[in-house]
């Protein structure tokens, strides 16, 4: 068993839109730039191989994502009210545009070029604002000038295959392809109101990525 410190970087720009069910649907579109850079403790289980700085068979990693300048719109149709209002989370509800969140990553390496990756992280953003127009969300109507508290939670679960195309003592570069399972939940609540309207949806999404590992400590 070894303990290593590594620098990990990931870039992505997911853009999603999903419908929950007929007549009572939830559609959310999110443009969320991600930039992650963290120094992480990694526990590795492997036998060393000559001239290979990344021989780890199994790797567990913990780091952080910084989300910046996100742009999110959502619509939740109701059975009684019908078509819901298209809401700009950042503009209409003063939702968070920046957040830093931890992530957890793991992979299993078949050999020095091929591996399977798993990962998960959660985005939890909140907003509170006096709205300037009427908003219909599910079967509730929030009137203009009402104080509305909001929250959007996104859970991401990843499984992907990665190919390491550049593999030296200290640096490894890899490309990956797979899919995320995305679990969304949006909640709107009036100020002082204990009852919240909540809509949610779960859907898979294909992903493509680039990954760089840098060994700060020697192998």
PDB file of C-alpha atoms in Angstrom, residues 18-20 25-29 73-77 82-87 136-138 199:
ATOM      1  CA  UNK A  18     -34.981  16.475 -19.308  1.00  0.00           C
ATOM      2  CA  UNK A  19     -38.730  15.836 -18.943  1.00  0.00           C
ATOM      3  CA  UNK A  20     -40.023  13.940 -15.912  1.00  0.00           C
ATOM      4  CA  UNK A  25     -43.178  17.434 -16.122  1.00  0.00           C
ATOM      5  CA  UNK A  26     -39.948  18.975 -14.989  1.00  0.00           C
ATOM      6  CA  UNK A  27     -37.525  20.380 -17.531  1.00  0.00           C
ATOM      7  CA  UNK A  28     -34.173  21.768 -16.482  1.00  0.00           C
ATOM      8  CA  UNK A  29     -31.479  23.130 -18.740  1.00  0.00           C
ATOM      9  CA  UNK A  73     -33.343  27.456 -16.575  1.00  0.00           C
ATOM     10  CA  UNK A  74     -36.156  25.195 -15.376  1.00  0.00           C
ATOM     11  CA  UNK A  75     -39.815  24.515 -16.091  1.00  0.00           C
ATOM     12  CA  UNK A  76     -42.181  22.334 -14.037  1.00  0.00           C
ATOM     13  CA  UNK A  77     -45.642  21.738 -15.511  1.00  0.00           C
ATOM     14  CA  UNK A  82     -50.787  23.293 -16.982  1.00  0.00           C
ATOM     15  CA  UNK A  83     -47.709  24.777 -18.633  1.00  0.00           C
ATOM     16  CA  UNK A  84     -45.208  26.062 -16.103  1.00  0.00           C
ATOM     17  CA  UNK A  85     -43.165  29.244 -16.308  1.00  0.00           C
ATOM     18  CA  UNK A  86     -39.677  29.043 -17.759  1.00  0.00           C
ATOM     19  CA  UNK A  87     -37.528  30.237 -14.864  1.00  0.00           C
ATOM     20  CA  UNK A 136     -46.088  28.903 -12.133  1.00  0.00           C
ATOM     21  CA  UNK A 137     -44.211  25.911 -10.744  1.00  0.00           C
ATOM     22  CA  UNK A 138     -45.957  22.533 -10.667  1.00  0.00           C
ATOM     23  CA  UNK A 199     -39.803  18.544  -8.846  1.00  0.00           C
TER      24      UNK A 199
END
